[in-house]
mmCIF file of C-alpha atoms in Angstrom:
data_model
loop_
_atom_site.group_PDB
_atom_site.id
_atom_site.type_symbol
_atom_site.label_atom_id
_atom_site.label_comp_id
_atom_site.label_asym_id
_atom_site.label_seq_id
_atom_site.Cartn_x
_atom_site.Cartn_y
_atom_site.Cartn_z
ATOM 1 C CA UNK A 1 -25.344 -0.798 41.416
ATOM 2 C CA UNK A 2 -21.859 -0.593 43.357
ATOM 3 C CA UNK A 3 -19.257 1.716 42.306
ATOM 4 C CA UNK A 4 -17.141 -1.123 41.071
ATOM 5 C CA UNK A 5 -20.302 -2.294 38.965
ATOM 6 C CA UNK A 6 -20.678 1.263 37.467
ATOM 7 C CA UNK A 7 -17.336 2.041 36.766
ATOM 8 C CA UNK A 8 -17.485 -1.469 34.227
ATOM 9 C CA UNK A 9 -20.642 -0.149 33.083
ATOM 10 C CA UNK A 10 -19.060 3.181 31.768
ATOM 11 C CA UNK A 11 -15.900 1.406 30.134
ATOM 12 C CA UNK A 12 -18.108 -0.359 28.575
ATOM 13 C CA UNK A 13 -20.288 2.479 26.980
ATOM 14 C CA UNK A 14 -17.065 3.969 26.300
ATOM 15 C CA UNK A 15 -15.476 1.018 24.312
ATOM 16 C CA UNK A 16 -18.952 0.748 22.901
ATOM 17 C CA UNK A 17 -18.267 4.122 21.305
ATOM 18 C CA UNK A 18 -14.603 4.060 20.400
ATOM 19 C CA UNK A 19 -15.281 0.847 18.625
ATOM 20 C CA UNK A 20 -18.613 2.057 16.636
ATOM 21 C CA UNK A 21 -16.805 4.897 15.577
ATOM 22 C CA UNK A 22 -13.408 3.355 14.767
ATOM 23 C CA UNK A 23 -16.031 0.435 12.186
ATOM 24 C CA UNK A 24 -18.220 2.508 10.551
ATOM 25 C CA UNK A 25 -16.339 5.557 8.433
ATOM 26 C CA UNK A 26 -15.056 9.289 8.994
ATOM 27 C CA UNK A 27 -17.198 10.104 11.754
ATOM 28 C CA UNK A 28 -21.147 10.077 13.114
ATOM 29 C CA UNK A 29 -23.593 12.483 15.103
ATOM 30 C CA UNK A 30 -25.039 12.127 18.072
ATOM 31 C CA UNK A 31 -27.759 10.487 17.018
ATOM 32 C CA UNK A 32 -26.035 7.585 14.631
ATOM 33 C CA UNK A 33 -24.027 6.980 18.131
ATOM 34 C CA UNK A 34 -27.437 6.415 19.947
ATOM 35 C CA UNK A 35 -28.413 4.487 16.721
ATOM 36 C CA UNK A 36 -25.663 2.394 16.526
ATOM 37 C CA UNK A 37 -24.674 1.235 20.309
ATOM 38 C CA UNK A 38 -27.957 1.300 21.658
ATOM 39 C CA UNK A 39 -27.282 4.133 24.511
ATOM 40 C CA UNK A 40 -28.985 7.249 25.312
ATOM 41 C CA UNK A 41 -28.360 10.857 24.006
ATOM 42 C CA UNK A 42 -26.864 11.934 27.529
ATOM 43 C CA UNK A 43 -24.779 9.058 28.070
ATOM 44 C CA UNK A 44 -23.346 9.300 24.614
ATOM 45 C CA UNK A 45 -22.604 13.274 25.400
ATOM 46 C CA UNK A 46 -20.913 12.555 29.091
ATOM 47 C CA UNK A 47 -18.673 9.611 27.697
ATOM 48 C CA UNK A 48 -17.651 11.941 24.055
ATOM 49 C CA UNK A 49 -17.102 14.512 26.710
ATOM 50 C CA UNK A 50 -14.100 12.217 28.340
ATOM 51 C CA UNK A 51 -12.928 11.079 25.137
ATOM 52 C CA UNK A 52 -12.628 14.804 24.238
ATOM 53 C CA UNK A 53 -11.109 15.755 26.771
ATOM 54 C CA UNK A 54 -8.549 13.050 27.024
ATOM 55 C CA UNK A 55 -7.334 13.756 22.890
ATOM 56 C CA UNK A 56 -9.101 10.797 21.809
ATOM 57 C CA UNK A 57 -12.201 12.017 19.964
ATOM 58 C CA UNK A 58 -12.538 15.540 18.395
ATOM 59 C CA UNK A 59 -15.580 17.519 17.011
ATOM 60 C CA UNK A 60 -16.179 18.333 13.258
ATOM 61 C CA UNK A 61 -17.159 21.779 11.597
ATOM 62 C CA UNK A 62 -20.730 19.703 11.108
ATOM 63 C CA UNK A 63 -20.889 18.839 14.200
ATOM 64 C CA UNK A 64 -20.091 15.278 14.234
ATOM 65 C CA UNK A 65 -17.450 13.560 16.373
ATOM 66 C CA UNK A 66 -14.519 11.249 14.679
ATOM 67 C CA UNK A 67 -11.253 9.729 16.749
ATOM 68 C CA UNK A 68 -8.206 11.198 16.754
ATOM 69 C CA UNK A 69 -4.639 10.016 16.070
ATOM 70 C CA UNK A 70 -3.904 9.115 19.504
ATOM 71 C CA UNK A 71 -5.155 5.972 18.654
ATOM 72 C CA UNK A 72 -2.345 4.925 16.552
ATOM 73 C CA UNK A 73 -0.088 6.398 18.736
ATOM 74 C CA UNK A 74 -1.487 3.669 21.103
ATOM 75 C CA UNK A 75 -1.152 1.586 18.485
ATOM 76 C CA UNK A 76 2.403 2.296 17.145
ATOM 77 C CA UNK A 77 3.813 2.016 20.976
ATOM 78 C CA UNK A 78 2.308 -1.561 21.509
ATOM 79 C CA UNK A 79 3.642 -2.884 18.403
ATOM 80 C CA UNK A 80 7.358 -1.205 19.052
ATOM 81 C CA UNK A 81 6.888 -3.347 22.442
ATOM 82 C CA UNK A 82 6.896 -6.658 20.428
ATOM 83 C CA UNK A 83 10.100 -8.174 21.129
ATOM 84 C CA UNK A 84 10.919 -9.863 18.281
ATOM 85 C CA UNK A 85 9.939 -6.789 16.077
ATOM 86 C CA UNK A 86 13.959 -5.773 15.663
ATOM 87 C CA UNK A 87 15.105 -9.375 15.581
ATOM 88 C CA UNK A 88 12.857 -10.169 12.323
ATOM 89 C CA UNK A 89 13.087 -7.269 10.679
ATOM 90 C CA UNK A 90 16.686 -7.515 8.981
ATOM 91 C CA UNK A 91 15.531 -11.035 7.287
ATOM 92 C CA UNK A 92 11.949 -9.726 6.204
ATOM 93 C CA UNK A 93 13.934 -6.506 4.478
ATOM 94 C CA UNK A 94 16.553 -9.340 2.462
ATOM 95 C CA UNK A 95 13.685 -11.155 1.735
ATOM 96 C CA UNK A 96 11.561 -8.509 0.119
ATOM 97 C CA UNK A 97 14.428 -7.189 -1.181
ATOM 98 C CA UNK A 98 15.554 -11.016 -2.905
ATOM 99 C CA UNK A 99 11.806 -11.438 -4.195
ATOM 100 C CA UNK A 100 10.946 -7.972 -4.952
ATOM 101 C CA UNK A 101 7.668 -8.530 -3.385
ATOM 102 C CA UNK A 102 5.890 -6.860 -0.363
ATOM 103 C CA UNK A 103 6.212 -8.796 2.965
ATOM 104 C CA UNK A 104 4.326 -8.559 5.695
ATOM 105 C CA UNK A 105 4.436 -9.625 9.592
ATOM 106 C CA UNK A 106 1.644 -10.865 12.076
ATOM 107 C CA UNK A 107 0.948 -11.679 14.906
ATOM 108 C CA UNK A 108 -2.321 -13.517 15.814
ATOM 109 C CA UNK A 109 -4.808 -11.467 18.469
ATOM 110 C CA UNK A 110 -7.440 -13.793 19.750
ATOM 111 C CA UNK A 111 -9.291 -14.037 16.378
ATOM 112 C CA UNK A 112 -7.377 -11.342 14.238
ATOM 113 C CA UNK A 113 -4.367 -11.432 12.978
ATOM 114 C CA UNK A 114 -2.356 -7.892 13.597
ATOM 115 C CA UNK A 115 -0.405 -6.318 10.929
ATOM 116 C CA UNK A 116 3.052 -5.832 12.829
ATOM 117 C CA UNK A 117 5.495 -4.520 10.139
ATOM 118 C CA UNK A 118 5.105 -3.798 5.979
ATOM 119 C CA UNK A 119 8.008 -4.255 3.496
ATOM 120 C CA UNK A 120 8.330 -2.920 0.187
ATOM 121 C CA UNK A 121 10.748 -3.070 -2.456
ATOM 122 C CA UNK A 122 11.366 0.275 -3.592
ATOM 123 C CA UNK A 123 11.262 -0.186 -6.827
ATOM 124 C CA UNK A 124 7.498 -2.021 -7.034
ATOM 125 C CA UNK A 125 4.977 -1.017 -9.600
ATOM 126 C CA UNK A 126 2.267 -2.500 -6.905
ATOM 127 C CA UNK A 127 1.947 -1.464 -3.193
ATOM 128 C CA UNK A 128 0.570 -3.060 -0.041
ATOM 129 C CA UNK A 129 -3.385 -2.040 0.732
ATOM 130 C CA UNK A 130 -2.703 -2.939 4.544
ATOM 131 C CA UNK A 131 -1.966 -0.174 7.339
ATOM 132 C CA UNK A 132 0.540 -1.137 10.165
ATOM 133 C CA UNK A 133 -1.358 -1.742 13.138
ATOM 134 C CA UNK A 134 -4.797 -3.522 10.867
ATOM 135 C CA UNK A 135 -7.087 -6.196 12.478
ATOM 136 C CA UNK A 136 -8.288 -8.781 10.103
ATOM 137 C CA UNK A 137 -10.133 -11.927 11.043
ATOM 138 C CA UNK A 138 -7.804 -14.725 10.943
ATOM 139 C CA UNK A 139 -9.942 -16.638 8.013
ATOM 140 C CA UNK A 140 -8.787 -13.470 5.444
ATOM 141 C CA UNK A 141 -5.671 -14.116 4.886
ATOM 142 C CA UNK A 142 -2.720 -16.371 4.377
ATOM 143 C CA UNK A 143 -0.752 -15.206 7.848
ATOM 144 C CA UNK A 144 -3.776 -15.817 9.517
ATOM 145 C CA UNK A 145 -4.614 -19.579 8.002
ATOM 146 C CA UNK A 146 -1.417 -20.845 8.371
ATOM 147 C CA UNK A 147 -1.847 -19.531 12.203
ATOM 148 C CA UNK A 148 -4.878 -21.427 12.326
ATOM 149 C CA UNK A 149 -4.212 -24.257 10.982
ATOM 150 C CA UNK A 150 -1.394 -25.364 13.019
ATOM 151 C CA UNK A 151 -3.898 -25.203 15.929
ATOM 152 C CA UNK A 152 -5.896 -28.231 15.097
ATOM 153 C CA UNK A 153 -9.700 -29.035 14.386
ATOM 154 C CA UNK A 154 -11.136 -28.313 17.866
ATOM 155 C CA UNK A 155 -9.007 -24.086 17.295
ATOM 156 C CA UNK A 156 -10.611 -24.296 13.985
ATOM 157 C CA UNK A 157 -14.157 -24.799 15.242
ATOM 158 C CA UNK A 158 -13.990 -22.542 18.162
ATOM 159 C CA UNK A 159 -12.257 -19.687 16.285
ATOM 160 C CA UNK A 160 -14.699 -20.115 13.204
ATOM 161 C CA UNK A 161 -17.804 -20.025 16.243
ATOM 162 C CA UNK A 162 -16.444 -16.905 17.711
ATOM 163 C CA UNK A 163 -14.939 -15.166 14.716
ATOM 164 C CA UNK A 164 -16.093 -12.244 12.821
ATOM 165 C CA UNK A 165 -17.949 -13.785 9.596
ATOM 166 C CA UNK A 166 -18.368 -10.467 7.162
ATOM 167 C CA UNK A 167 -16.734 -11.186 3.756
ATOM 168 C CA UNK A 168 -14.431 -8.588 2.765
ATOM 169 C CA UNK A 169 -14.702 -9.689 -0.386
ATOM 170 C CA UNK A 170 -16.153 -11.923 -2.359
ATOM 171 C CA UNK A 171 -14.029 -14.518 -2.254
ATOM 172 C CA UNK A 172 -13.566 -14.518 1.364
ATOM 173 C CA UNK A 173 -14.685 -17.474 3.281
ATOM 174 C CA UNK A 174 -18.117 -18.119 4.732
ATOM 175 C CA UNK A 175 -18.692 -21.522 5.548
ATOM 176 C CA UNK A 176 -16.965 -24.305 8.047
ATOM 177 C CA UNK A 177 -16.726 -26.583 5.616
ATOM 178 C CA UNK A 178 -14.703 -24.730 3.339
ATOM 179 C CA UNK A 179 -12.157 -23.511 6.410
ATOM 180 C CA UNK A 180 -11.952 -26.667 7.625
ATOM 181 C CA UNK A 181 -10.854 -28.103 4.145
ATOM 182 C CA UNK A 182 -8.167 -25.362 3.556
ATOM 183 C CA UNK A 183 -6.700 -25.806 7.384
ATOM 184 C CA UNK A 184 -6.203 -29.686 6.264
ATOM 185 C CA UNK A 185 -4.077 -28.872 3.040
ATOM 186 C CA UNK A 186 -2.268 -26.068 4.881
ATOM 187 C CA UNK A 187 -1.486 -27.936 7.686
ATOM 188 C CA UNK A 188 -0.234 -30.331 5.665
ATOM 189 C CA UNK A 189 1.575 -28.472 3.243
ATOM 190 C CA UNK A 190 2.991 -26.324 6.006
ATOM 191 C CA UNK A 191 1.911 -22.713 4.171
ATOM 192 C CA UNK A 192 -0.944 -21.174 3.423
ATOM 193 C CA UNK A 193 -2.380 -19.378 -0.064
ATOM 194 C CA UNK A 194 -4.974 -16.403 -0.166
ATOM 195 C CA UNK A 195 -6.382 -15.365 -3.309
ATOM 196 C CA UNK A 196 -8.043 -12.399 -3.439
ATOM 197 C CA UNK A 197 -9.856 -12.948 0.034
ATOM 198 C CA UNK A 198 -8.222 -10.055 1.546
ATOM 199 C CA UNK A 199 -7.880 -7.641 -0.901
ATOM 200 C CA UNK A 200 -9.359 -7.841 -4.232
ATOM 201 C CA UNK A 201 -6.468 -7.691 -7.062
ATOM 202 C CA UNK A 202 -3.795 -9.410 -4.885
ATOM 203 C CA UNK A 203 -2.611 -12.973 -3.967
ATOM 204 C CA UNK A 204 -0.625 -14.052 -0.432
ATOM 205 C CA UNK A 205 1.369 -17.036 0.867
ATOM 206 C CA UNK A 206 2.631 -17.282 4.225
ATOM 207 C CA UNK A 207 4.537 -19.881 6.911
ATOM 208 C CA UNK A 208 4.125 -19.849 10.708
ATOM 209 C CA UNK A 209 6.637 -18.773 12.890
ATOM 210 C CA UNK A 210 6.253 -19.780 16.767
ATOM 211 C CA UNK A 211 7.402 -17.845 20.234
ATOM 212 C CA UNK A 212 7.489 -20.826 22.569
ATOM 213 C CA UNK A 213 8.293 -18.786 25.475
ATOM 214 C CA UNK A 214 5.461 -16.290 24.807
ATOM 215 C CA UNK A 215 3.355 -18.249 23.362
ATOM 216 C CA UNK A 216 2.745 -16.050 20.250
ATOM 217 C CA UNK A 217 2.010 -17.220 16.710
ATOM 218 C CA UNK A 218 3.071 -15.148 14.490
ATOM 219 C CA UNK A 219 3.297 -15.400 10.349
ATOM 220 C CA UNK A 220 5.688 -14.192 7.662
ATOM 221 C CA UNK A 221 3.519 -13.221 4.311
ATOM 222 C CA UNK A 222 4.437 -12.359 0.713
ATOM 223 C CA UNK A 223 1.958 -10.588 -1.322
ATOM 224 C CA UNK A 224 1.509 -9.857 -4.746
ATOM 225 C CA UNK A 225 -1.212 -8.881 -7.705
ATOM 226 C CA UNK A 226 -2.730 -12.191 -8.251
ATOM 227 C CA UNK A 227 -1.699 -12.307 -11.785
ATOM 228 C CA UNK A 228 1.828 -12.549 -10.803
ATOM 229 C CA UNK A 229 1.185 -15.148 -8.216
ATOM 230 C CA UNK A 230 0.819 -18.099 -10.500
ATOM 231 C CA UNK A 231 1.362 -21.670 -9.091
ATOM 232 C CA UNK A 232 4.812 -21.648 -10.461
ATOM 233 C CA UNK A 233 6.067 -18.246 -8.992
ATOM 234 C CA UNK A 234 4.424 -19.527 -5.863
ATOM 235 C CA UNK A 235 6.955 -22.904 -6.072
ATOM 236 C CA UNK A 236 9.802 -20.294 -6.569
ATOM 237 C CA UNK A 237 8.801 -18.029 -3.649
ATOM 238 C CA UNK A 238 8.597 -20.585 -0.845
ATOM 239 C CA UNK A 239 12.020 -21.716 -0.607
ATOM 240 C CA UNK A 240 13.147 -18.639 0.194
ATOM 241 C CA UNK A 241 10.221 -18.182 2.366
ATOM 242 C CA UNK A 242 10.736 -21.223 4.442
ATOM 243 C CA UNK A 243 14.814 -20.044 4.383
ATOM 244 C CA UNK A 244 13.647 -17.054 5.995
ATOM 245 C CA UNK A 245 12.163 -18.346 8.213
ATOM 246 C CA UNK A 246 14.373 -21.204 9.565
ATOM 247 C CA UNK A 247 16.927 -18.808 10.075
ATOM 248 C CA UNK A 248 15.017 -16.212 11.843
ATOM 249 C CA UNK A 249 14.124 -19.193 14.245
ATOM 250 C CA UNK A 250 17.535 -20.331 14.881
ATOM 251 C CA UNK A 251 18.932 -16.534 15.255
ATOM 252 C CA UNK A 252 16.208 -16.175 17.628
ATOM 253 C CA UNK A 253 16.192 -19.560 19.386
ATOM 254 C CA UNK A 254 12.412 -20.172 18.773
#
């Protein structure tokens, strides 16, 4: 193998580790590594031993080796990079503030959608479950239908062919059919609903919100427990949802 051959290789077995340990808990021995991603014990010691040395990974009292908080460091600088971040976030605060409900903003990343910002009233009896910075698969939620579904049927079926199909609940969706039959109401409706699909306890509606000149979808989100989110506070939420978003688009010039 060339150098430029092995130097993929070893990104890859790094990546390989980052990720296993980021998806499954606090942290894991040597040997869940090997168990998990399939490498050998002395590959999985010489790429922990870069990852350790560069601040990313760190070794327990028992021995085991869980990442660091460099990660959302990373994290926390590519989302302060987004643009539109500052330009948004004065309408998402009056708008949590008008509802008194959480709000949250997306993006979509390949598949995911990326929790870019959290709002919450201060004086909520309820708060948000999601982290800034969280991947979910764009089926979860409401931000990340109403993404979808402006794409049209041939998005929907590659996204739902490439797309991480776990339930993280169990409401969550599983089949096609199903995702295709929501992305033809939302589409049409122009916002999307999530009950419970996400997070168990809490209901979402979102709208779309486009970057034509950076081609980013993004989505604006209110959340709340679902027992509050009956179809008539739903009908009173949106037109201030859809306000909010109008005039973020002609502030912005989207």
């Amino acid at each position: 193998m060339n150098q430029t051959g092995s130097t993929v290789q070893s990104l890859d077995r790094v990546f390989d580790i980052v990720e296993t340990l980021s998806n499954h808990g606090n942290e894991l021995s040597i040997s869940q590594l090997c168990a998990f991603t399939g490498l050998n014990k002395s590959t999985v010691h010489r790429m922990l031993a870069s990852l350790r040395a560069r601040g990313y990974v760190v070794q327990t009292s028992s021995g085991a080796y869980r990442l660091t908080f460099k990660f959302c460091s990373l994290s926390q600088k590519i989302i302060n990079n987004v643009s539109i971040l500052p330009l948004v976030l004065p309408h998402l605060r009056k708008l949590s503030m008008s509802v008194q409900e959480i709000v949250h903003f997306v993006i979509q990343d390949n598949t995911n959608t990326v929790y870019l910002d959290r709002l919450e009233p201060p004086n909520s009896n309820y708060r948000s479950t999601v982290n800034i910075g969280m991947r979910r698969p764009l089926h979860t939620s409401a931000g990340g239908k109403i993404i979808l579904s402006s794409q049209g049927p041939e998005a929907w079926r590659s996204y739902w062919d490439n797309a991480d199909k776990t339930p993280i609940t169990p409401y969550t969706i599983t089949s096609f059919e199903r995702l295709e039959s929501e992305m033809l109401i939302f589409q049409r409706k122009q916002y999307a609903v999530e009950n419970e699909e996400n997070t168990l306890g809490y209901s979402c509606i979102a709208v779309s919100l486009y970057d034509r000149y950076n081609d980013d979808h993004y989505a604006i989100t209110l959340s709340s427990l679902k027992s509050l989110m009956t179809d008539e506070h739903i009908q009173q939420l949106l037109p201030l949802l859809f306000e909010t978003r109008d005039l973020i688009q002609k502030d912005i010039g989207l």
